[in-house]
Amino acid sequence: MSDTVHPVPQDFGARTGPAELAILHEQAARDPEAFWLDQARRLDWTRFPAQAGDYSYDQADFHIRWYADGQLNLSVNCLDRQLAERGDRTAIIFEADEPGQGRTLTYRELYEETCRFANLLKQRGVARGDRVMIYMPMIPEAAAAMLACARIGAIHSVVFGGFSPDSLAGRIEDCDATCVITADEGVRGGKVIPLKANVDKALEKRDVATVIVVSRTGADVAMKDGRDVSYSAVRGSLATDCAPEVMDAEDPLFILYTSGSTGKPKGVVHTTGGYATWAATTFDWIFGAGEDDIYWCTADVGWITGHTYVVYGPLAMGATTVMFDGVPNYPDFGRFWETIDRLGVTIFYTAPTAIRALMREGDDWVTRHSRKSLRLLGTVGEPINPEAWDWYWRVVGDRRCPVTDTWWQTETGGILIAPFPGATDMKPGSATRPLPGIQPLLVDAEGKELDGATSGNLCIAASWPGQMRTVWGDHDRFFQTYFSTYKRLYFTGDGCRRDEDGYYWITGRVDDVINVSGHRIGTAEVESALVAHPKVAEAAVVGMPHEIKGQAIYAYVTLNAGEEGDDALRRELNQEVRKDIGALAAPEKIQFTPALPKTRSGKIMRRILRKIAEGETSGFGDTSTLADPSVVDALLAGRQ
Ligand code: PRX
């Protein structure tokens, strides 16, 4: 099935057809500087930049800058400039956990809400360059809070509501935030999430000057005098205008923490001009939402997809964007399709894990809803298996709607490889071809570039405007993580195959990052949570295939002498990970083992652990370098 080619449906009516796309590619290749300046014209600048890209991946002269002499404000682009023509157009459709319990905000209303927030932040002493944490449900106030930071030049860092108080505290500490914006509680899948109580717990470790609490459920939550402010109590007194800061293109816009191979999550820094250009450009190219579209990306603003394709991209392009605070299976498995019919959604963008979970429940949940408004489908976050792609195309989209499988990363700011819905023939399971101006290449382990149809490690040769600029507080880690493996290339951490048509097929991470339901988890983080338990001597964590989540976490744990591993301890360890990181990182399987497979120099041979977690019983390769080869038999015997 993977070799099936689906031509673009005849009546899709794309703005960018194959001929226009070829011209974009040609322009980007011929005169990149002019091409990238042209893309920046999608935005309103206070001062339009004279130069586009200025970068070098060389260690001696390492720097990445885009539009460096330009000035702009992203909230102005998302709000003020929309008011003249579409002030009364719906900017955000909030779809609450309970179907139909949401509300809508016009561009003017969102502008006013953002200005209120911005004025409150200023009253509380938050200034340009300060860091503000946002720990909120998917409510319009979350978008207003992000835009308010952008308006006054504060740097936001959104933390997904599913992360634990400990994780939140770690992030507050890392970026030295002075303010947290949260809600009393969240509600998801009918379950209450005690957001403010979590914030209070986090702040026991690391306090801040201000906590702004938005009312979502109206619950009675503890408020600390002098620090905590109820947004609803002060909202009426806040002015609905607020002069925007004029930002330099390279001023940081936000920090978003993401997991890597080693250590604690990194604060990925995106700056204003390049990120905004990339968000607007890729949203326009791939989704091209016009005045008649209702666009719904199901991601949470706690992830990069929520930043770029729920908030900044759609609003900068004046689209109507849905903010969904629910889950795909509540109140039942028809939730997505019922909501699409009720709201008239035309463009729908979700994750393969959701598609797989719903596919399993049968077609009837889908076909009982009409979905006639849909015209375009997208996926993001992990490789989509051809079967799930086919179901999405055939059952959800009735073979009418192109499916755009978009490959990108927190680090890339926006989509880099994806089919142009009106122009690129699709192959189920392939993100197809790079966007104009993007230069992927495949290298072998030594960094040698591989030509033609081949497999290798995916790198990107030239910079693009949306590329991350640094790791917060650790520029050297930025260079070491992404630019030291292969000289003068950005290394993505992904493995990839390129076929004879030049189509890219992402095969998954080649480093120690596990992609669980499209969420990145670092093995080192989970291991350090496990070894924090007093009974644990050592832990090694690997990914295992999972039918719905794509990958799940398999943990191998050795206990201190005299300790017994049983289900009660498994539950305790699971709890430890939930407390340290959050439920999303909880291991699927925990295997107690007397020893881990180590080389004589003490290095854990993860290759063997991965194979065993995948259910293999042989083919472990050369095990002669193991200090104790009998470990393999013990591991096989204790498989979970
Ligand atoms: O392994 C790739 C996978 O997700 C990783 C990036 O994760 P994150 O930074 O959390 O961003 C997710 C949303 C952009 C990548 O290194 N990935 C993302 N999209 C795809 C994908 N793998 C295959 N196909 C995709 N479309």
XYZ file of C-alpha atoms and ligand atoms in Angstrom:
666
model
C 0.000 0.000 0.000
C 2.896 2.321 0.735
C 3.674 2.650 -2.935
C 0.170 3.770 -3.794
C 0.166 7.223 -5.320
C -2.872 9.415 -4.791
C -3.045 12.306 -7.227
C -4.458 15.539 -5.837
C -8.258 15.325 -6.100
C -9.346 17.107 -9.293
C -11.806 19.488 -7.720
C -9.696 20.578 -4.752
C -9.287 24.020 -6.288
C -5.880 24.895 -4.907
C -4.464 28.392 -5.022
C -1.043 26.866 -5.486
C -1.163 24.258 -8.196
C 1.814 22.289 -9.537
C 2.906 25.152 -11.822
C 2.845 27.765 -9.053
C 4.681 25.404 -6.707
C 7.390 24.820 -9.308
C 7.833 28.580 -9.588
C 8.228 28.909 -5.797
C 10.906 26.199 -5.785
C 12.658 27.817 -8.694
C 12.637 31.261 -7.059
C 13.939 29.876 -3.781
C 16.809 28.153 -5.590
C 17.701 31.030 -7.888
C 17.695 33.925 -5.429
C 17.139 32.798 -1.830
C 17.625 36.276 -0.426
C 14.876 37.782 -2.590
C 12.673 34.734 -2.010
C 12.911 34.976 1.773
C 12.359 38.718 1.781
C 9.246 38.116 -0.305
C 7.882 35.678 2.256
C 8.383 38.296 4.982
C 5.969 40.562 3.100
C 3.119 38.483 4.477
C 3.644 40.430 7.692
C 3.312 44.095 8.599
C 6.672 45.442 9.732
C 7.396 48.674 11.556
C 10.642 48.561 9.642
C 10.946 46.128 6.756
C 14.281 44.262 6.857
C 16.986 45.006 4.319
C 18.465 41.525 4.690
C 16.905 38.059 5.026
C 19.178 35.240 6.206
C 22.526 35.738 7.909
C 23.897 32.508 9.310
C 26.779 30.119 9.562
C 26.676 26.552 10.928
C 30.449 26.572 11.209
C 31.671 26.318 14.785
C 34.141 29.180 14.394
C 31.504 31.628 13.235
C 28.319 29.977 14.471
C 25.273 32.257 14.288
C 21.729 32.273 12.917
C 19.879 35.515 12.233
C 16.929 36.342 10.031
C 15.617 39.748 9.023
C 17.921 41.114 11.710
C 17.398 44.825 11.042
C 13.619 44.468 10.766
C 11.185 45.552 13.461
C 7.646 44.366 14.134
C 5.229 43.162 16.758
C 3.578 39.786 16.278
C 0.425 40.627 18.252
C -0.079 43.596 15.930
C 0.131 41.214 13.002
C -2.335 38.799 14.582
C -4.780 41.427 15.825
C -4.467 45.129 15.028
C -3.940 44.680 11.326
C -6.982 42.399 11.077
C -9.347 44.934 12.661
C -9.927 47.139 9.625
C -11.123 44.361 7.342
C -12.241 41.625 9.648
C -12.803 43.066 13.112
C -16.132 41.263 13.321
C -14.904 38.034 11.862
C -14.548 35.151 14.307
C -10.931 34.770 15.341
C -11.332 31.923 17.819
C -14.014 29.309 18.214
C -13.582 27.854 21.662
C -14.881 24.273 21.773
C -15.086 23.192 25.410
C -14.836 19.690 26.807
C -18.640 19.439 26.844
C -19.857 19.605 23.228
C -21.446 22.919 22.379
C -20.394 24.568 25.636
C -17.907 26.909 24.002
C -18.032 30.475 22.766
C -16.533 32.557 19.999
C -14.368 35.667 19.958
C -14.180 38.086 17.067
C -10.869 39.640 16.110
C -11.947 42.795 17.926
C -12.851 40.873 21.078
C -9.559 38.992 21.008
C -7.722 42.269 20.504
C -9.422 43.738 23.569
C -8.848 40.649 25.689
C -5.183 40.654 24.717
C -4.814 44.330 25.590
C -6.460 43.759 28.980
C -4.005 40.976 29.692
C -1.105 43.077 28.491
C -2.129 45.940 30.753
C -2.430 43.622 33.732
C 1.034 42.209 33.074
C 2.440 45.724 32.898
C 0.660 46.719 36.121
C 2.343 43.786 37.792
C 5.728 44.972 36.643
C 6.263 42.487 33.815
C 8.478 44.187 31.242
C 10.064 43.531 27.882
C 12.388 40.538 28.039
C 10.856 39.093 31.255
C 9.760 35.469 31.239
C 6.116 34.511 31.798
C 4.956 30.921 32.238
C 1.561 29.952 30.842
C 0.008 26.816 32.352
C -3.543 26.792 31.085
C -6.345 24.830 29.499
C -7.205 25.355 25.821
C -9.340 28.411 26.451
C -9.248 31.679 24.491
C -7.529 33.359 27.435
C -4.501 31.132 26.782
C -4.170 32.640 23.310
C -4.787 36.128 24.701
C -2.084 35.549 27.320
C 0.433 34.485 24.667
C -0.457 37.445 22.459
C -0.287 39.810 25.459
C 3.279 38.703 26.159
C 4.141 39.237 22.507
C 2.526 42.666 22.698
C 4.664 43.909 25.587
C 7.786 42.032 24.536
C 7.717 39.533 27.405
C 8.917 36.024 26.544
C 6.284 33.366 27.148
C 6.885 29.770 27.976
C 3.786 27.613 27.738
C 3.844 24.416 29.785
C 1.343 21.704 28.853
C -1.273 21.238 31.600
C -0.429 17.528 31.766
C 3.044 18.215 33.135
C 3.536 17.787 36.870
C 4.243 20.556 39.424
C 7.873 19.361 39.551
C 8.237 19.805 35.793
C 6.679 23.237 35.964
C 9.024 24.225 38.798
C 12.034 23.053 36.799
C 11.034 25.200 33.849
C 10.306 28.268 36.010
C 13.732 27.879 37.519
C 15.513 27.322 34.224
C 14.224 30.513 32.643
C 13.879 32.480 35.868
C 10.243 33.399 35.242
C 8.631 36.115 37.342
C 5.000 35.480 36.496
C 2.707 32.483 35.948
C -0.626 32.669 34.150
C -2.933 29.780 34.949
C -6.594 28.851 35.475
C -8.420 27.640 38.551
C -8.935 24.226 36.996
C -8.972 22.535 33.634
C -11.567 20.021 32.460
C -10.704 17.371 29.952
C -12.569 14.194 29.069
C -14.901 15.005 31.976
C -11.991 14.990 34.429
C -10.892 17.979 36.462
C -7.226 19.051 36.377
C -6.227 21.106 39.438
C -4.084 23.640 37.600
C -3.881 26.318 40.309
C -3.141 23.716 43.001
C -0.364 22.366 40.756
C 1.053 25.861 40.361
C 1.003 26.337 44.144
C 2.928 23.095 44.549
C 5.464 24.129 41.931
C 5.920 27.512 43.586
C 6.782 25.884 46.906
C 10.031 25.027 45.169
C 10.454 28.271 43.322
C 8.217 31.271 43.922
C 7.358 34.062 41.480
C 6.133 37.640 41.951
C 2.754 37.227 40.260
C 0.255 34.487 39.524
C -2.695 35.443 37.331
C -5.622 33.051 37.724
C -8.276 32.844 35.014
C -11.611 31.348 35.978
C -12.482 28.237 33.977
C -14.660 26.194 36.340
C -15.215 28.826 39.027
C -13.762 26.510 41.662
C -12.745 28.013 44.962
C -8.944 27.912 44.838
C -6.370 29.110 47.350
C -5.086 32.627 46.631
C -1.906 34.035 48.132
C -2.128 37.670 49.144
C 0.110 39.990 47.188
C 1.071 37.333 44.651
C -2.111 35.906 43.171
C -4.517 37.945 41.084
C -7.941 36.783 39.989
C -8.296 37.804 36.361
C -12.085 37.982 36.497
C -11.928 40.291 39.530
C -9.734 42.874 37.790
C -10.775 42.375 34.177
C -13.414 45.135 34.183
C -10.887 47.710 35.331
C -8.354 46.974 32.578
C -8.121 49.193 29.522
C -8.895 47.559 26.172
C -6.043 49.273 24.380
C -2.342 48.838 24.951
C 0.407 50.286 22.808
C 2.571 47.467 21.395
C 6.332 47.347 21.918
C 8.331 47.659 18.734
C 10.403 44.479 18.727
C 13.593 43.722 16.884
C 13.253 40.707 14.617
C 15.781 38.773 16.687
C 14.191 39.525 20.070
C 13.042 36.252 21.662
C 9.330 35.594 21.296
C 8.998 32.420 23.326
C 10.739 29.519 24.986
C 9.271 26.049 24.654
C 10.781 23.167 26.565
C 11.330 19.924 24.726
C 13.072 16.653 25.450
C 16.311 15.544 23.909
C 18.713 12.630 24.217
C 20.433 13.835 27.321
C 19.760 15.731 30.490
C 16.794 17.898 31.328
C 14.426 19.316 28.688
C 15.914 22.139 26.664
C 14.376 25.588 26.394
C 13.994 25.983 22.643
C 14.123 29.713 21.833
C 12.254 31.190 18.896
C 12.631 34.827 17.935
C 10.113 37.270 16.556
C 10.650 38.081 12.871
C 11.772 34.753 11.478
C 9.330 32.650 13.487
C 6.416 34.933 12.589
C 7.349 34.795 8.913
C 7.611 31.029 8.970
C 4.344 30.549 10.890
C 2.430 32.809 8.494
C 4.100 31.463 5.345
C 3.708 27.771 6.079
C 0.149 28.244 7.328
C -0.646 30.037 4.099
C 1.107 27.502 1.864
C -0.179 24.332 3.462
C -3.595 25.261 4.833
C -4.345 28.367 2.770
C -7.427 29.134 4.843
C -9.604 31.777 3.208
C -12.581 33.800 4.378
C -14.929 30.816 4.106
C -12.795 28.386 6.047
C -13.161 27.141 9.594
C -9.794 25.716 10.515
C -9.291 23.246 13.353
C -5.938 22.033 14.609
C -6.529 19.752 17.593
C -3.143 20.362 19.237
C -2.727 21.918 22.679
C -0.931 25.249 22.985
C 1.489 23.453 25.309
C 3.187 22.036 22.205
C 4.793 23.745 19.235
C 1.907 22.716 16.975
C -0.426 24.731 19.178
C 1.874 27.752 19.027
C 2.337 27.799 15.274
C -0.868 26.292 13.935
C -3.527 27.070 16.547
C -2.464 30.590 17.484
C 0.206 32.471 15.541
C -0.047 31.137 11.968
C -3.842 31.254 11.631
C -4.254 34.607 13.394
C -1.419 36.263 11.485
C -3.246 35.205 8.309
C -6.653 36.353 9.573
C -8.193 32.868 9.701
C -10.827 31.449 12.053
C -9.142 28.957 14.381
C -10.783 26.425 16.683
C -9.377 25.933 20.193
C -10.416 22.515 21.430
C -10.248 21.790 25.137
C -11.408 18.192 24.920
C -10.230 14.749 23.857
C -11.113 12.623 20.806
C -13.098 10.019 22.784
C -15.286 12.221 24.975
C -18.226 12.072 25.278
C -17.826 9.363 22.636
C -15.677 8.301 19.689
C -17.628 10.525 17.325
C -16.536 13.738 19.009
C -14.299 15.031 16.215
C -16.823 14.374 13.472
C -19.807 15.671 15.446
C -17.871 18.862 16.170
C -16.799 19.219 12.535
C -20.444 19.090 11.444
C -21.646 21.456 14.171
C -18.951 24.082 13.543
C -18.696 23.603 9.773
C -14.981 22.805 9.925
C -13.328 22.845 6.498
C -9.679 22.127 7.394
C -8.786 19.570 10.047
C -5.279 18.898 11.397
C -4.621 16.182 13.964
C -2.163 13.508 15.112
C -1.708 9.943 13.840
C -2.207 8.597 17.368
C -5.744 10.041 17.447
C -6.472 8.648 13.998
C -5.294 5.171 15.026
C -7.295 5.246 18.254
C -10.489 6.213 16.406
C -9.919 3.853 13.482
C -10.025 0.985 15.938
C -13.531 1.888 17.069
C -15.049 1.304 13.648
C -16.256 3.419 10.745
C -19.749 3.928 12.063
C -18.636 6.617 14.539
C -17.430 8.585 11.538
C -20.028 7.828 8.886
C -23.004 8.730 11.073
C -21.795 12.346 10.756
C -21.799 14.026 7.361
C -18.361 15.768 7.339
C -19.476 17.478 4.157
C -17.821 20.766 5.166
C -14.348 19.175 5.176
C -12.004 19.945 2.284
C -8.503 19.340 3.644
C -6.962 16.977 6.208
C -3.565 17.153 7.882
C -1.450 15.092 10.272
C 1.560 15.855 12.422
C 3.705 14.581 15.249
C 4.906 11.120 14.294
C 5.093 8.815 11.325
C 1.632 7.820 10.101
C 1.347 4.198 9.101
C -0.144 3.713 5.612
C -3.202 1.902 7.033
C -4.102 4.876 9.240
C -3.404 7.284 6.375
C -5.693 5.274 4.135
C -8.486 5.246 6.712
C -8.198 9.002 7.203
C -8.310 9.577 3.435
C -11.029 7.052 2.635
C -13.365 7.057 5.632
C -12.906 10.529 7.144
C -12.259 12.448 3.927
C -14.410 10.361 1.565
C -11.488 10.420 -0.908
C -12.302 14.085 -1.567
C -9.875 15.780 0.792
C -6.129 15.828 0.256
C -4.182 14.530 3.253
C -1.110 16.567 4.100
C 1.348 14.657 6.295
C 3.503 17.420 7.753
C 6.972 16.709 9.116
C 8.597 19.211 11.417
C 9.860 19.705 14.992
C 9.749 22.105 17.922
C 13.152 23.263 16.711
C 12.005 24.018 13.170
C 9.210 26.395 14.232
C 6.946 25.238 11.420
C 6.464 22.633 8.704
C 9.523 21.719 6.582
C 8.416 18.659 4.630
C 4.823 18.149 3.476
C 2.709 17.882 0.361
C 1.227 21.117 -0.942
C -2.409 20.064 -0.857
C -3.178 21.301 -4.331
C 0.047 20.410 -6.004
C 1.831 17.348 -4.642
C 0.739 13.791 -5.350
C 0.432 11.902 -2.080
C 1.851 8.584 -0.944
C 0.378 7.163 2.273
C 3.068 7.251 4.970
C 5.330 9.782 3.287
C 5.600 13.466 4.210
C 6.483 13.752 0.509
C 8.751 16.654 -0.428
C 10.437 19.655 1.189
C 8.765 23.054 1.112
C 10.315 25.691 -1.159
C 13.655 26.883 0.224
C 14.137 23.841 2.481
C 17.133 21.642 1.713
C 16.974 18.249 3.424
C 19.735 15.762 2.889
C 20.520 12.288 4.083
C 23.889 11.354 5.516
C 25.474 8.123 6.688
C 26.938 7.645 10.160
C 30.154 9.356 9.083
C 28.326 12.366 7.725
C 28.801 11.516 4.074
C 25.958 12.802 1.937
C 23.953 10.028 0.288
C 22.488 10.478 -3.178
C 19.341 9.182 -4.816
C 17.019 6.584 -3.367
C 18.555 5.701 -0.017
C 18.186 5.742 3.764
C 20.124 7.793 6.267
C 20.049 10.424 8.954
C 17.994 13.461 8.101
C 19.831 16.787 8.092
C 18.970 20.214 6.729
C 21.664 22.073 4.827
C 20.598 25.703 4.812
C 18.803 27.728 7.468
C 15.172 28.879 7.163
C 13.439 31.730 9.014
C 11.642 29.562 11.598
C 14.731 27.776 12.858
C 15.304 27.897 16.634
C 18.031 30.326 17.638
C 19.438 28.929 20.834
C 18.814 26.822 23.916
C 17.797 29.169 26.692
C 20.824 29.869 28.851
C 23.070 27.378 27.062
C 24.151 28.406 23.581
C 26.893 25.808 23.573
C 24.336 23.055 24.130
C 22.504 24.366 21.065
C 25.587 23.979 18.908
C 26.572 20.639 20.419
C 23.103 19.105 20.103
C 22.320 20.016 16.527
C 25.452 21.089 14.666
C 28.341 19.045 16.014
C 27.314 15.564 14.818
C 27.653 16.466 11.146
C 29.732 19.446 10.138
C 27.863 22.471 8.793
C 24.523 20.653 8.875
C 21.504 20.871 11.166
C 20.894 17.316 12.407
C 17.225 16.577 13.085
C 17.639 13.387 15.140
C 15.375 11.547 12.689
C 16.084 8.651 10.394
C 14.634 8.820 6.918
C 14.310 7.050 3.590
C 14.172 8.831 0.259
C 12.535 6.976 -2.597
C 13.130 7.084 -6.333
C 10.670 9.969 -6.713
C 12.543 12.073 -4.157
C 9.822 11.515 -1.540
C 10.872 11.497 2.117
C 9.700 8.783 4.517
C 10.523 9.613 8.140
C 11.288 6.410 10.012
C 11.480 7.867 13.534
C 14.098 9.056 15.986
C 17.592 7.674 15.799
C 18.568 9.151 19.166
C 17.366 8.444 22.684
C 14.093 10.284 22.263
C 10.839 8.328 22.459
C 7.776 9.625 20.640
C 4.745 8.620 22.715
C 1.502 9.696 21.045
C 3.450 12.439 19.302
C 4.938 13.679 22.585
C 8.683 13.708 22.926
C 10.084 12.010 25.993
C 13.791 11.798 26.741
C 14.992 8.450 28.058
C 17.368 10.217 30.449
C 14.511 12.109 32.114
C 12.513 8.957 32.787
C 15.607 7.118 33.991
C 16.460 9.840 36.458
C 12.878 9.780 37.795
C 13.126 6.005 38.298
C 16.494 6.014 40.042
C 15.184 8.648 42.443
C 13.257 5.817 44.119
C 15.239 4.525 47.132
C 14.924 0.885 46.075
C 16.243 1.423 42.560
C 19.912 0.938 41.716
C 19.813 1.565 37.992
C 17.348 2.074 35.157
C 17.437 2.053 31.373
C 14.495 3.148 29.282
C 13.791 2.432 25.617
C 10.876 2.774 23.207
C 8.634 -0.165 22.298
C 6.140 -0.284 19.428
C 2.569 0.515 20.468
C -0.476 0.052 18.276
C -2.071 3.381 19.159
C 0.605 5.539 20.747
C 3.163 4.745 18.051
C 5.745 4.163 20.755
C 5.457 3.451 24.457
C 8.028 3.432 27.232
C 9.671 0.198 28.343
C 11.769 0.490 31.491
C 14.407 -1.951 32.712
C 15.093 -1.531 36.401
C 17.693 -3.103 38.661
C 17.021 -2.944 42.375
C 19.334 -2.500 45.315
C 20.565 -5.708 46.935
C 17.857 -7.400 48.972
C 14.926 -5.633 47.282
C 12.163 -7.568 45.523
C 10.403 -6.294 42.430
C 6.629 -6.789 42.383
C 3.501 -5.062 41.066
C 3.267 -2.789 44.098
C 6.747 -1.476 43.355
C 5.837 -1.106 39.688
C 2.948 1.133 40.746
C 5.249 3.164 42.994
C 7.752 3.651 40.199
C 5.001 4.643 37.839
C 3.890 7.200 40.386
C 7.429 8.503 40.704
C 7.565 9.233 36.969
C 4.139 10.892 37.032
C 5.272 13.108 39.877
C 8.581 14.018 38.297
C 7.437 14.528 34.709
C 3.734 13.872 34.200
C 1.374 11.051 33.254
C 2.461 11.219 29.616
C 5.870 9.786 30.532
C 4.613 6.856 32.628
C 6.199 3.563 31.500
C 3.940 1.062 29.773
C 6.087 -1.828 31.012
C 8.591 -2.151 33.833
C 10.902 -5.156 33.848
C 12.952 -5.876 36.946
C 16.252 -7.387 35.994
C 19.282 -8.476 37.991
C 21.578 -6.612 35.595
C 21.675 -4.429 32.508
C 23.647 -5.416 29.407
C 26.875 -3.449 29.650
C 30.100 -3.403 27.749
C 33.317 -3.907 29.648
C 33.707 -0.162 29.754
C 30.321 0.128 31.438
C 28.242 1.449 28.558
C 24.674 0.132 28.414
C 23.961 -1.621 25.116
C 20.569 -0.092 24.376
C 20.361 -1.865 21.057
C 19.787 -5.124 22.932
C 17.244 -3.564 25.267
C 15.322 -2.129 22.318
C 15.199 -5.494 20.570
C 13.904 -7.250 23.662
C 11.276 -4.548 24.194
C 10.226 -5.045 20.572
C 9.659 -8.724 21.320
C 12.692 -10.084 19.481
C 14.241 -13.229 20.859
C 17.312 -13.399 18.642
C 19.409 -11.320 16.295
C 21.075 -9.218 18.968
C 24.198 -8.795 16.897
C 27.626 -9.022 18.406
C 27.248 -9.581 22.140
C 30.849 -10.617 22.717
C 31.759 -7.173 24.010
C 29.302 -7.551 26.887
C 30.943 -7.809 30.264
C 28.547 -10.654 31.051
C 26.839 -12.162 27.961
C 24.497 -14.258 30.133
C 22.611 -11.061 30.946
C 20.786 -11.421 27.641
C 19.194 -14.715 28.674
C 18.116 -13.245 31.993
C 16.574 -10.284 30.200
C 14.722 -12.543 27.772
C 13.419 -14.683 30.600
C 12.030 -11.685 32.456
C 10.385 -9.981 29.495
C 7.153 -8.151 30.354
O 10.494 12.290 14.947
C 9.827 13.364 14.335
C 8.379 13.374 14.762
O 8.290 14.234 15.871
C 9.567 14.814 16.152
C 9.405 16.235 16.598
O 8.650 16.272 17.769
P 8.193 17.648 18.382
O 9.360 18.557 18.482
O 7.464 17.354 19.635
O 7.223 18.265 17.321
C 6.053 17.616 17.007
C 5.203 18.509 16.148
C 5.866 19.116 15.011
C 10.333 14.695 14.870
O 11.721 14.725 15.096
N 7.479 13.844 13.706
C 6.808 15.015 13.670
N 6.021 15.076 12.579
C 6.206 13.933 11.894
C 7.139 13.149 12.605
N 7.550 11.950 12.164
C 7.032 11.509 10.999
N 6.135 12.187 10.274
C 5.673 13.383 10.663
N 4.764 14.034 9.937
